[in-house]
Coordinates of C-alpha atoms in Angstrom, one line a residue:
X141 CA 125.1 128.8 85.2
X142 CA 127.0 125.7 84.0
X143 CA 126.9 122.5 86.3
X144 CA 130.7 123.0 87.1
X145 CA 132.9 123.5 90.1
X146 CA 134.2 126.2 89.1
X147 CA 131.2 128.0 88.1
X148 CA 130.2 126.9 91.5
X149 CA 132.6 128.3 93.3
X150 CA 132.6 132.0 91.6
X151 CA 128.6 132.5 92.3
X152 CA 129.9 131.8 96.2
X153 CA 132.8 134.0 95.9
X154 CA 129.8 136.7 94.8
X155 CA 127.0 136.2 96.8
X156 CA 126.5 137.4 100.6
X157 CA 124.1 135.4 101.8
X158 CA 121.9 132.6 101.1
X159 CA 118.0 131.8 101.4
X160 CA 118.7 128.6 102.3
X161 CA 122.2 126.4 102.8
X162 CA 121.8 122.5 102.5
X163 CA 124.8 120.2 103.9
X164 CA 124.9 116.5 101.6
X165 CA 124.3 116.3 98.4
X166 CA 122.4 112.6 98.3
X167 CA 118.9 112.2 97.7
X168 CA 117.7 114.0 100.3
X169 CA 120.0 117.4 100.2
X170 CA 119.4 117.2 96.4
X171 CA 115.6 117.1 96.3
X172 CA 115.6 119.7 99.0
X173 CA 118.1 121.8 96.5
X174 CA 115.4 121.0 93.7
X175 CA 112.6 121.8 95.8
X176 CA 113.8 125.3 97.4
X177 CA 116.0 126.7 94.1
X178 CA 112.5 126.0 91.8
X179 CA 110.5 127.9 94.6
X180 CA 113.0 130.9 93.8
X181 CA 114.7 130.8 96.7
X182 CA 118.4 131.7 96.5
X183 CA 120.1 128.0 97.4
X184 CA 123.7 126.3 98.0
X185 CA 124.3 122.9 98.6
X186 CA 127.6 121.3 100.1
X187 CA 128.5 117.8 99.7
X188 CA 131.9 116.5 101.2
X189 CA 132.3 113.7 98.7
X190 CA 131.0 113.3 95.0
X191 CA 126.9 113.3 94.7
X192 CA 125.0 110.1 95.9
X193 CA 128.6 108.7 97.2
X194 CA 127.1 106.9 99.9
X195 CA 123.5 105.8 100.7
X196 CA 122.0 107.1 97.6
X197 CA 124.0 105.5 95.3
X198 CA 123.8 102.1 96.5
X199 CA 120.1 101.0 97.0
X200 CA 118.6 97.9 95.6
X201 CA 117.4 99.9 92.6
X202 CA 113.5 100.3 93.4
X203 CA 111.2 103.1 93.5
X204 CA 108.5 101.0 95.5
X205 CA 106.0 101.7 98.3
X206 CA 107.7 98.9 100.2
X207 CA 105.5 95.8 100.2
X208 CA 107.4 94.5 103.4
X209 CA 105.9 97.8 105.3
X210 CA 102.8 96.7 104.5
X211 CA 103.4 93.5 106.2
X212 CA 104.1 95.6 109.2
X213 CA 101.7 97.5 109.5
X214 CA 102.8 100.6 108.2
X215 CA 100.3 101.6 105.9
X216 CA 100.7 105.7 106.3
X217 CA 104.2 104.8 104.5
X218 CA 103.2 103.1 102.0
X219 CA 100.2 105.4 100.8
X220 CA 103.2 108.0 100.7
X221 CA 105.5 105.9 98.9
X222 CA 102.9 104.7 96.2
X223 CA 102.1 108.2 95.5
X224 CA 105.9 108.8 94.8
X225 CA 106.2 106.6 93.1
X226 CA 104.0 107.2 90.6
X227 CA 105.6 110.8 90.5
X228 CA 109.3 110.1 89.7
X229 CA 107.8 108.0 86.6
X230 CA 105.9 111.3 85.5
X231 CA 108.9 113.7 86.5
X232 CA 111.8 111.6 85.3
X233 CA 110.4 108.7 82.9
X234 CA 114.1 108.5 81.3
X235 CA 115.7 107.1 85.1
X236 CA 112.7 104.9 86.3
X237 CA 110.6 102.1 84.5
X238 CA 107.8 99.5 85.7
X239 CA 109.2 96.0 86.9
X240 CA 107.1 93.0 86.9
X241 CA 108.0 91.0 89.9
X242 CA 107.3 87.0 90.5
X243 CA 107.0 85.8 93.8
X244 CA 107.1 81.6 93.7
X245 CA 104.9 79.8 95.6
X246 CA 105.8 76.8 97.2
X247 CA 102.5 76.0 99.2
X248 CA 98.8 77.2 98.6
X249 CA 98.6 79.2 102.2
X250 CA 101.5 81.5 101.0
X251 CA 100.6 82.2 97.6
X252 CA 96.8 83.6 98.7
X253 CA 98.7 85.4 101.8
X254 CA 100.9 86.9 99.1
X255 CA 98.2 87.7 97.0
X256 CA 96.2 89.4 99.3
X257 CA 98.5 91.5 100.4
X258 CA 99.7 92.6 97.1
X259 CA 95.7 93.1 96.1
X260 CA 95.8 95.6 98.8
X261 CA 99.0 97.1 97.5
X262 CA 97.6 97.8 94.5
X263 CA 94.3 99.1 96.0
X264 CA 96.6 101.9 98.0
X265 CA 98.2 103.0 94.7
X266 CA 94.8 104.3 93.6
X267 CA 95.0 105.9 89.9
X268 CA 98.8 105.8 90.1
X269 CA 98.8 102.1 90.1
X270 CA 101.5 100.7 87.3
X271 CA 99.9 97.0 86.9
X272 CA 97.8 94.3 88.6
X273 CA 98.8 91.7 90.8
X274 CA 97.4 87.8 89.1
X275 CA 98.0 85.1 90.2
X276 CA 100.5 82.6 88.0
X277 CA 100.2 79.2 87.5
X278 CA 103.3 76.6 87.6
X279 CA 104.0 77.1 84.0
X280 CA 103.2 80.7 83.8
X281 CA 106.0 81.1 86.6
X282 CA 109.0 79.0 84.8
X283 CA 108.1 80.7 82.1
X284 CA 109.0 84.3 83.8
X285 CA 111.7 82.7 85.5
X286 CA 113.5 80.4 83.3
X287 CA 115.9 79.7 86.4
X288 CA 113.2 79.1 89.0
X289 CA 113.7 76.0 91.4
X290 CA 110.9 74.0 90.1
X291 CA 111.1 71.4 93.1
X292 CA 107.4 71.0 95.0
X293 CA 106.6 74.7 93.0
X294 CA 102.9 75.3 92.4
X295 CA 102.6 78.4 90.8
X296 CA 103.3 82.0 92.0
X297 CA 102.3 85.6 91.9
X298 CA 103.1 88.4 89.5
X299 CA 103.1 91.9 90.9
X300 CA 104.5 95.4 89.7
X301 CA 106.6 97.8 91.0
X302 CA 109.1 100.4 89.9
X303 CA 112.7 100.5 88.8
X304 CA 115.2 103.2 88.5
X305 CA 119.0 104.1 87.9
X306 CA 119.8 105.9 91.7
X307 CA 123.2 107.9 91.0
X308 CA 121.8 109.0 87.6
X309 CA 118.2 110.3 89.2
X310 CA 120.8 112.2 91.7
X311 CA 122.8 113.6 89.5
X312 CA 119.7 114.9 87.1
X313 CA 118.2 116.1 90.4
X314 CA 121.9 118.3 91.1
X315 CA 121.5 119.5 87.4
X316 CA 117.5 120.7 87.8
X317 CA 118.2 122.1 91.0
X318 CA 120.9 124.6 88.8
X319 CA 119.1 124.8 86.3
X320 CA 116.6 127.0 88.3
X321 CA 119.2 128.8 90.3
X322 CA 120.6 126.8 92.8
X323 CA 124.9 126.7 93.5
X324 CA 125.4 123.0 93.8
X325 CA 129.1 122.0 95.2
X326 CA 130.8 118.4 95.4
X327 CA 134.2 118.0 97.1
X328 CA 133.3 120.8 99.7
X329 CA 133.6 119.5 103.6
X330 CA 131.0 122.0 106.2
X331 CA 134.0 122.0 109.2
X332 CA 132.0 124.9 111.2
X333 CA 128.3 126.0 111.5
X334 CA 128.1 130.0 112.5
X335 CA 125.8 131.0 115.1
X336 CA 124.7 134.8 115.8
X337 CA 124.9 136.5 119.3
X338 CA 121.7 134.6 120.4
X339 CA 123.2 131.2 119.6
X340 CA 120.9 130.8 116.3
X341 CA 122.4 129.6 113.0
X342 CA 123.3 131.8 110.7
X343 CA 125.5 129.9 107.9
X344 CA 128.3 127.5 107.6
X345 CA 132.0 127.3 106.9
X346 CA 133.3 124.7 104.6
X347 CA 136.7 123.8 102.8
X348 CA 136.6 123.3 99.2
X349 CA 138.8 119.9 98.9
X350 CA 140.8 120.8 95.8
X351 CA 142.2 123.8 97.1
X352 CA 141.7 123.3 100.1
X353 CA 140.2 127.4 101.2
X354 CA 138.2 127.8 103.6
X355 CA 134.7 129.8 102.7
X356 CA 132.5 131.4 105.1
X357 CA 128.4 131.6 104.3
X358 CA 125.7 133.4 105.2
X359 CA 122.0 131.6 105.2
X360 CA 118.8 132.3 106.5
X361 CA 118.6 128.7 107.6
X362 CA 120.5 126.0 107.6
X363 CA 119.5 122.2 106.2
X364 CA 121.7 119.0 107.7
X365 CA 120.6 116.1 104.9
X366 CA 123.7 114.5 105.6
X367 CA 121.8 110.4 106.1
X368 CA 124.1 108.7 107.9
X369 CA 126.1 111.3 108.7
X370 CA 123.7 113.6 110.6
X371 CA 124.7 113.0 114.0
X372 CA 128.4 114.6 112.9
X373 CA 126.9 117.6 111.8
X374 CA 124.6 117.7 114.9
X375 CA 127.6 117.8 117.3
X376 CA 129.2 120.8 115.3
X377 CA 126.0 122.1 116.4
X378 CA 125.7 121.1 119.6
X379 CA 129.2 118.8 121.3
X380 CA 127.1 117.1 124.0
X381 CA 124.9 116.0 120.7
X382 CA 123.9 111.9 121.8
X383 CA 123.1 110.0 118.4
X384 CA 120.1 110.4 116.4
X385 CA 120.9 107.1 114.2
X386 CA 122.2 104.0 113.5
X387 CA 123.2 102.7 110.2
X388 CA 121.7 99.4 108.7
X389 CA 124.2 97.9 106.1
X390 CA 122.4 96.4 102.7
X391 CA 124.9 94.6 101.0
X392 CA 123.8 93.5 97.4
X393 CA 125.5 91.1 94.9
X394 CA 125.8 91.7 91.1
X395 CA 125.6 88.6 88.9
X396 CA 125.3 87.5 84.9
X397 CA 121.5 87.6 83.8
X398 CA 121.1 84.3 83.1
X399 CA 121.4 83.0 86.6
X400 CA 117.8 84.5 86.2
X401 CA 116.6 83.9 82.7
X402 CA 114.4 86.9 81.3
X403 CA 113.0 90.5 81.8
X404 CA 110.9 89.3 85.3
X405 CA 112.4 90.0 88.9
X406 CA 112.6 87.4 91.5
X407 CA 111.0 88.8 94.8
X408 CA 111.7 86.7 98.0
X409 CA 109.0 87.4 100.9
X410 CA 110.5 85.4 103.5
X411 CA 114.0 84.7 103.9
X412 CA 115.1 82.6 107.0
X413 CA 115.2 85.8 109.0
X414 CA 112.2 87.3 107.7
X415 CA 113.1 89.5 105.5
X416 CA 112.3 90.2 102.0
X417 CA 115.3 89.9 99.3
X418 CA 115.0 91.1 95.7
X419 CA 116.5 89.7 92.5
X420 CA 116.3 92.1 89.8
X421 CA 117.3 92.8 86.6
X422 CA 119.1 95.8 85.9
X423 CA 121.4 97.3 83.2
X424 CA 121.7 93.8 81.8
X425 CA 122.8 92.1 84.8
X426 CA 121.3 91.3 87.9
X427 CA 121.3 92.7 91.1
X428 CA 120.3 90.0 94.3
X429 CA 120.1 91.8 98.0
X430 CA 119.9 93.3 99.9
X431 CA 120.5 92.7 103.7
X432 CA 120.1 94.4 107.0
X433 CA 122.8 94.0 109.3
X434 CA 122.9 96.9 112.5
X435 CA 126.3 98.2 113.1
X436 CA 127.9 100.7 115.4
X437 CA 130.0 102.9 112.8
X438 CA 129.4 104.6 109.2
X439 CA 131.9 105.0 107.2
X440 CA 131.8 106.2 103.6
X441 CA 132.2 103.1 101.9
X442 CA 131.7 100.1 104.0
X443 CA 132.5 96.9 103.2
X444 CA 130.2 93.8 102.7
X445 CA 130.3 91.2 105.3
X446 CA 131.4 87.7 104.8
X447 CA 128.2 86.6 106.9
X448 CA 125.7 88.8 104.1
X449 CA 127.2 87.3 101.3
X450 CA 126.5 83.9 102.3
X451 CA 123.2 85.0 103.4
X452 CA 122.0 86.4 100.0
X453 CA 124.4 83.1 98.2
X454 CA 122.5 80.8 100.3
X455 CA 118.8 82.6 99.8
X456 CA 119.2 82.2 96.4
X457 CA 120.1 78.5 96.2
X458 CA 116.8 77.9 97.8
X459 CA 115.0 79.9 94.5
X460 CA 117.6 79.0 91.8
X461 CA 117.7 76.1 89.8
X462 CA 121.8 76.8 88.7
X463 CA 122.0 79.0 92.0
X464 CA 125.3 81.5 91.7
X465 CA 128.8 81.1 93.5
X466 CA 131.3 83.5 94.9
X467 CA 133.5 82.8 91.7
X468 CA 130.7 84.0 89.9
X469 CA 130.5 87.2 91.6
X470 CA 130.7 90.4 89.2
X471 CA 130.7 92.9 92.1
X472 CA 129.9 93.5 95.8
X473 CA 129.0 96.8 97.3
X474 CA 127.5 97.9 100.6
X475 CA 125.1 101.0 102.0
X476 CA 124.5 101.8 104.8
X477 CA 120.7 103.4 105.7
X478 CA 120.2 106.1 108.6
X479 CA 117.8 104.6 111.1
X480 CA 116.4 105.5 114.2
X481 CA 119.2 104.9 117.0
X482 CA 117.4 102.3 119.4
X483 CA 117.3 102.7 123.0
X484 CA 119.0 100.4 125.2
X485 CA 116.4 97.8 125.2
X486 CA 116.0 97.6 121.9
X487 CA 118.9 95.6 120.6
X488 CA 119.9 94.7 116.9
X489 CA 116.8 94.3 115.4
X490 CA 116.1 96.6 112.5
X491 CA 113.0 95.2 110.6
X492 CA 110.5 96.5 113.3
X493 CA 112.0 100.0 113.2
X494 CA 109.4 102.7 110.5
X495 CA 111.8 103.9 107.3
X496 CA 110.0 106.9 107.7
X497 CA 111.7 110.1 107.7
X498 CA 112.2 112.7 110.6
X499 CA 112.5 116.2 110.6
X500 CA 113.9 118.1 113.5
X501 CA 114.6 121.5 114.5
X502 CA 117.4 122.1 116.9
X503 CA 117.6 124.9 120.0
X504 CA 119.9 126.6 117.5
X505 CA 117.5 126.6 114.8
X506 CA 119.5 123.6 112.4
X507 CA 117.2 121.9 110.8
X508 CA 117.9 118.2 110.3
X509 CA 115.9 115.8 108.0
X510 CA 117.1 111.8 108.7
X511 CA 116.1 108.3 107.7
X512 CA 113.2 107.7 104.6
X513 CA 113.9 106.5 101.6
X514 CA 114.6 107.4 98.1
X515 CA 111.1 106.9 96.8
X516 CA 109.5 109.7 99.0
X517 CA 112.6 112.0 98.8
X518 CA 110.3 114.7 97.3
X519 CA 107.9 114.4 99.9
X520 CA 110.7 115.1 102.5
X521 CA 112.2 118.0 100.6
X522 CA 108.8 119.4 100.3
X523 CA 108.3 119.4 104.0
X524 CA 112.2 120.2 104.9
X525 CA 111.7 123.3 102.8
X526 CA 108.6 124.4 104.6
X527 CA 110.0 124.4 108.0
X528 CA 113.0 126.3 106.0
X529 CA 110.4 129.0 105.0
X530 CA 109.4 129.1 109.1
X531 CA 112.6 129.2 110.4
X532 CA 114.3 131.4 107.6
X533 CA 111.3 134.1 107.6
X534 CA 111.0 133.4 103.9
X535 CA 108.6 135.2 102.0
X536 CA 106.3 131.9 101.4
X537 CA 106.2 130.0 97.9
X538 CA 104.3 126.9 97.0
X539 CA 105.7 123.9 96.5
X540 CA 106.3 123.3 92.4
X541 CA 107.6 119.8 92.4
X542 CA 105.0 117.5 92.3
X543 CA 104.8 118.1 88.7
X544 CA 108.7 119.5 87.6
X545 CA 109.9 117.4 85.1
X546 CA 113.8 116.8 86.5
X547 CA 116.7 117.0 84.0
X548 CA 117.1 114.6 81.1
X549 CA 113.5 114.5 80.9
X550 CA 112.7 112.5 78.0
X551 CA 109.8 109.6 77.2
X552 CA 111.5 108.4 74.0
X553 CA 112.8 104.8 74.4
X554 CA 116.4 104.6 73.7
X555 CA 118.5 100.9 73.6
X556 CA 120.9 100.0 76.7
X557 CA 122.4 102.6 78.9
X558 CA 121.4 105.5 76.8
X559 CA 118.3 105.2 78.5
X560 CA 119.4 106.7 81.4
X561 CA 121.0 109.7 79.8
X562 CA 117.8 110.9 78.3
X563 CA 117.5 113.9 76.6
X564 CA 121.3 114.0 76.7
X565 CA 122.2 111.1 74.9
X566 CA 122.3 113.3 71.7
X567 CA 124.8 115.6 72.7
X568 CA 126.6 112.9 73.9
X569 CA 126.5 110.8 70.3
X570 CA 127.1 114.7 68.6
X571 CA 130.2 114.3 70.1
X572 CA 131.3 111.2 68.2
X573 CA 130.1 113.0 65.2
X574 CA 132.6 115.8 65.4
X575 CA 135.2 113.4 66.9
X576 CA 134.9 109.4 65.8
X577 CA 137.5 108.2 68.2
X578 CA 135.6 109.1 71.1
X579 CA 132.8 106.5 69.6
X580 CA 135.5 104.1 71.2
X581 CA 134.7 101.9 73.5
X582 CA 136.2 102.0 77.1
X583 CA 135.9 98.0 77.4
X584 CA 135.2 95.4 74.8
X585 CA 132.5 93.8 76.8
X586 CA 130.5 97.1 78.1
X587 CA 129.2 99.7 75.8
X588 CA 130.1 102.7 77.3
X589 CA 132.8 105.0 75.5
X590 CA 134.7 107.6 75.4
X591 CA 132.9 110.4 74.3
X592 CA 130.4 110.0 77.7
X593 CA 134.0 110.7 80.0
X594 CA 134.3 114.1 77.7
X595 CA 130.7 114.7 78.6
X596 CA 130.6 114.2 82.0
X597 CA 134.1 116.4 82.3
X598 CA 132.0 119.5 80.7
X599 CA 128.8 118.8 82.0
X600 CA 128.4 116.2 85.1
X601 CA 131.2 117.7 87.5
X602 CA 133.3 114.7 87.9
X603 CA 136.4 115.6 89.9
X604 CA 138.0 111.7 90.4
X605 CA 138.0 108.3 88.0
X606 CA 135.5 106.7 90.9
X607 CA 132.8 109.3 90.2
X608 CA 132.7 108.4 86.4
X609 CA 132.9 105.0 86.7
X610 CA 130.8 104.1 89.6
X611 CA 128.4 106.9 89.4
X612 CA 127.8 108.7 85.9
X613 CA 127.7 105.3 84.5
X614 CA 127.3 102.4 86.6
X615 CA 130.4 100.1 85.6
X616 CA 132.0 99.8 89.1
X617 CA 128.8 97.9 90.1
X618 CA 128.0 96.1 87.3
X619 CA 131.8 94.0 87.1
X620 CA 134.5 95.8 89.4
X621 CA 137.7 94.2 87.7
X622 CA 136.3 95.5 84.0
X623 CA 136.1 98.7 85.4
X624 CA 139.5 98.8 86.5
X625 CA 140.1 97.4 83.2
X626 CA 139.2 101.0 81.9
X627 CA 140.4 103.1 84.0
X628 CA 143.6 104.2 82.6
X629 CA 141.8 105.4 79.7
X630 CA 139.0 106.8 81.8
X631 CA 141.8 108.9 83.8
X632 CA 143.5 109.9 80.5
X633 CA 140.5 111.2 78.8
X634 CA 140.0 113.0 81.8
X635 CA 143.1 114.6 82.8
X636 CA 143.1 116.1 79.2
X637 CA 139.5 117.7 79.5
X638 CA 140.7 119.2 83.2
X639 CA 144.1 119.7 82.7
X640 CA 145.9 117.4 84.7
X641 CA 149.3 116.1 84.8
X642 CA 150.6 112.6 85.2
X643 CA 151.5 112.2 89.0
X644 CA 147.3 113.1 89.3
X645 CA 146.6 109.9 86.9
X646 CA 148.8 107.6 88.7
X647 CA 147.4 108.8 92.0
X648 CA 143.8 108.3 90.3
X649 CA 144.7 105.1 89.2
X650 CA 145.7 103.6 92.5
X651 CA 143.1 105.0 94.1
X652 CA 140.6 103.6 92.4
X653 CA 142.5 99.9 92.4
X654 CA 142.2 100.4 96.3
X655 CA 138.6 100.8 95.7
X656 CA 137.4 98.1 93.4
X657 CA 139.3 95.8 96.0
X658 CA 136.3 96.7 98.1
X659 CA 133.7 95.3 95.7
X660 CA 135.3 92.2 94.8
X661 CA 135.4 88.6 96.2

């Protein structure tokens, strides 16, 4: 079957009923989709908005164990997390890379703290460590980080951890899960979940977005992997549902590279509010976040607040020697992360709360997986789709992902973003080959071009301009107002390949002006 939405929706049409049904389509619903369909069980997934629109798509870029758990304590985590780790760069080598880190010291008590700790780190990795933590000396840390504050610096600590291109990894994780069988869906919203006589689950309704029909689906059990969404889901289930979570915003900045001078990241242990905040290289520019403010809604796409924009501004002027400015700002964006909703005492303290995941069974027999992370999103789908087995009365299979090589798959080296693509980036350039103009480029500054918008029409099941350019490749978040820059030829290309008409570009095009208002200064 063809990653499509139409091919999509013609295997629903024609099937009765469902091993499993998964509602979201981020990292969670998607690894759960990878995990089940590869098992051979018979699998839809539903996502309301485009793949990895919200929380998935918008994390600071690391496949880590999460040296700041360590700090507090939570060591179960991070064992988990390590091992992950160390599996997405053997599954998908294409989407995740090692990233030396450099952590400046500024006085002797901190860089030993540091390097203990991150000794430890290491230790927990076991034989899926990726590099050893040393300790650097003065020069040794200027010369990692060109732009280092150099003011009462007395050396530092290198330590490794892993990188990775989030959408992209979701999107290849969409793609493996149909590749062994699965129906995967964007642009579909769940409005109903259907219960039998006894008040047990037996499927979903949704309303496919385009056409706006409504479809009715049988499943032998239901999955709600909806992140911050969960609790709107649960009360379809159950209306006196009381919140499960409460979303923590991480807002990151993108900047030029040479506010940070080479390949090394910058990692910040202690901010003044404790927290850890990440400078890191990525697709040529550099990402600096992230925050965690608590808030009281979720929305979709949330926007960055004044107050975490300073923060992360102001962090980085302590660490900087040329430390960046609003003006020099390439884009803003915000995610929000599902965390355990605190109890009245609790108030809006979100560092102390465990990013571990949960996994609940309702009365009606939803099953609901919430909070985690994208590193061990395997590790919760492998889980989720046991207690789907349980609750499903599915003929049990073991698990097959811990060593299923995900889609684009690929350990040859290739220059700038084609890296990402993987085993696809052939097709892509084949392309050019039968058609030179689409060897065009969509901006003068960015090297993406036309031929990866036919692509991604035929292959990637793009439906708006926003999920080509802020997800398939990365340009919204890399410098907002060039991407708007190319969206008029972005929505051209595409209305061509999916037979649209003008009044649908226009609308595309002021859509998408609407959004990139939300990642600019």
């Amino acid at each position: 079957m063809k990653f499509t939405r139409n091919d999509s929706l013609s295997t629903i049409e024609n099937t009765k009923e469902w091993d499993i049904a998964i509602i979201g389509g981020g990292a969670t619903g998607l690894g759960i989709a990878v995990d089940a369909a590869s098992r051979g069980y018979k699998t839809l997934l539903i996502e309301k908005h485009d793949f990895a629109k919200g929380t998935s798509s918008k994390s600071t870029k690391l496949v880590h164990g999460g040296v700041r758990y360590l700090a507090n304590g939570d060591v179960k985590l991070v064992i988990s997390a390590l091992k992950e780790r160390g599996l997405i760069f053997k599954n998908a080598p294409h989407v995740s890379f090692v990233q030396g880190f450099v952590i400046p010291s500024y006085n002797i008590f901190s860089k030993y703290k540091f390097l203990i700790g991150l000794k430890l780190y290491d230790w927990l990795a076991g034989r899926l460590r990726i590099g050893k933590s040393t300790l650097l000396s003065k020069k040794e840390v200027i010369n990692k980080l060109p732009k280092v504050n150099q003011k009462n610096l007395i050396g530092g600590i290198q330590y490794f951890d892993g990188q990775f291109d989030d959408a992209r990894l979701a999107l290849n994780l969409g793609q493996t899960a149909c590749e062994h069988g699965a129906t995967i869906l964007n642009y579909a919203e769940v409005t109903g979940i259907l219960k039998n006589g006894e008040g047990k689950v037996e499927g979903i309704e949704f309303v496919d977005r385009d056409t706006n029909k409504k479809y009715t689906v049988k499943a032998k059990a239901v999955i709600n992997a909806t992140g911050i969404f969960v609790d709107d889901i649960l009360k379809l289930d159950t209306a006196t549902h009381k919140n499960l979570v409460r979303p923590s915003q991480g807002t990151h900045i993108v900047i030029d590279k040479k506010f940070l001078g080479k390949e090394d990241a910058l990692m910040i242990p202690e901010t003044s509010d404790g927290r850890v905040l990440f400078g890191v290289p990525w697709h040529d520019k550099v990402l600096l976040g992230t925050t965690d403010t608590p808030l009281n809604e979720h929305k979709i796409e949330p926007r960055p607040l004044e107050e975490e924009i300073e923060f992360i501004l102001n962090t980085a002027a302590d660490y900087l020697e040329n430390p960046p400015t609003r003006k020099d700002v390439l884009s803003v964006f915000a995610g929000l992360r599902p965390l355990a909703a605190p109890k009245d005492n609790d108030g809006n303290s979100t560092k102390e709360i465990s990013r571990d995941h949960k996994l609940i069974k309702s009365d009606s027999d939803l099953i609901t997986i919430t909070g985690g992370k994208w590193t061990t999103y395997r590790k919760m789908a492998e889980e989720t789709v046991d207690m789907a087995i349980a609750v499903g009365k599915l003929i049990p299979k073991d698990c097959k992902t811990p060593h299923l090589p995900i889609h684009g798959y690929s350990t040859e080296k290739r220059a700038g973003h084609w890296q990402v693509y993987g085993s696809d980036a052939e097709k892509i350039q084949a392309l050019v080959k039968e058609n030179p103009s689409l060897g065009n480029k969509l901006h003068p500054d960015f090297e993406f071009i036309e031929a990866e918008v036919i692509w991604s029409c035929r292959n990637e099941m793009i439906y708006n301009v926003e999920d080509f350019l802020a997800r398939r490749v990365r340009f919204l978040l890399l410098d907002a107002k060039a991407s708007l820059q190319a969206a008029p030829r972005v929505a051209q290309l595409m209305a061509q390949e999916l037979g649209k008409d003008q009044a649908w570009i226009d609308a595309q095009l002021e859509s998408y002006k609407n959004l990139v208002a939300n990642y600019t200064l």
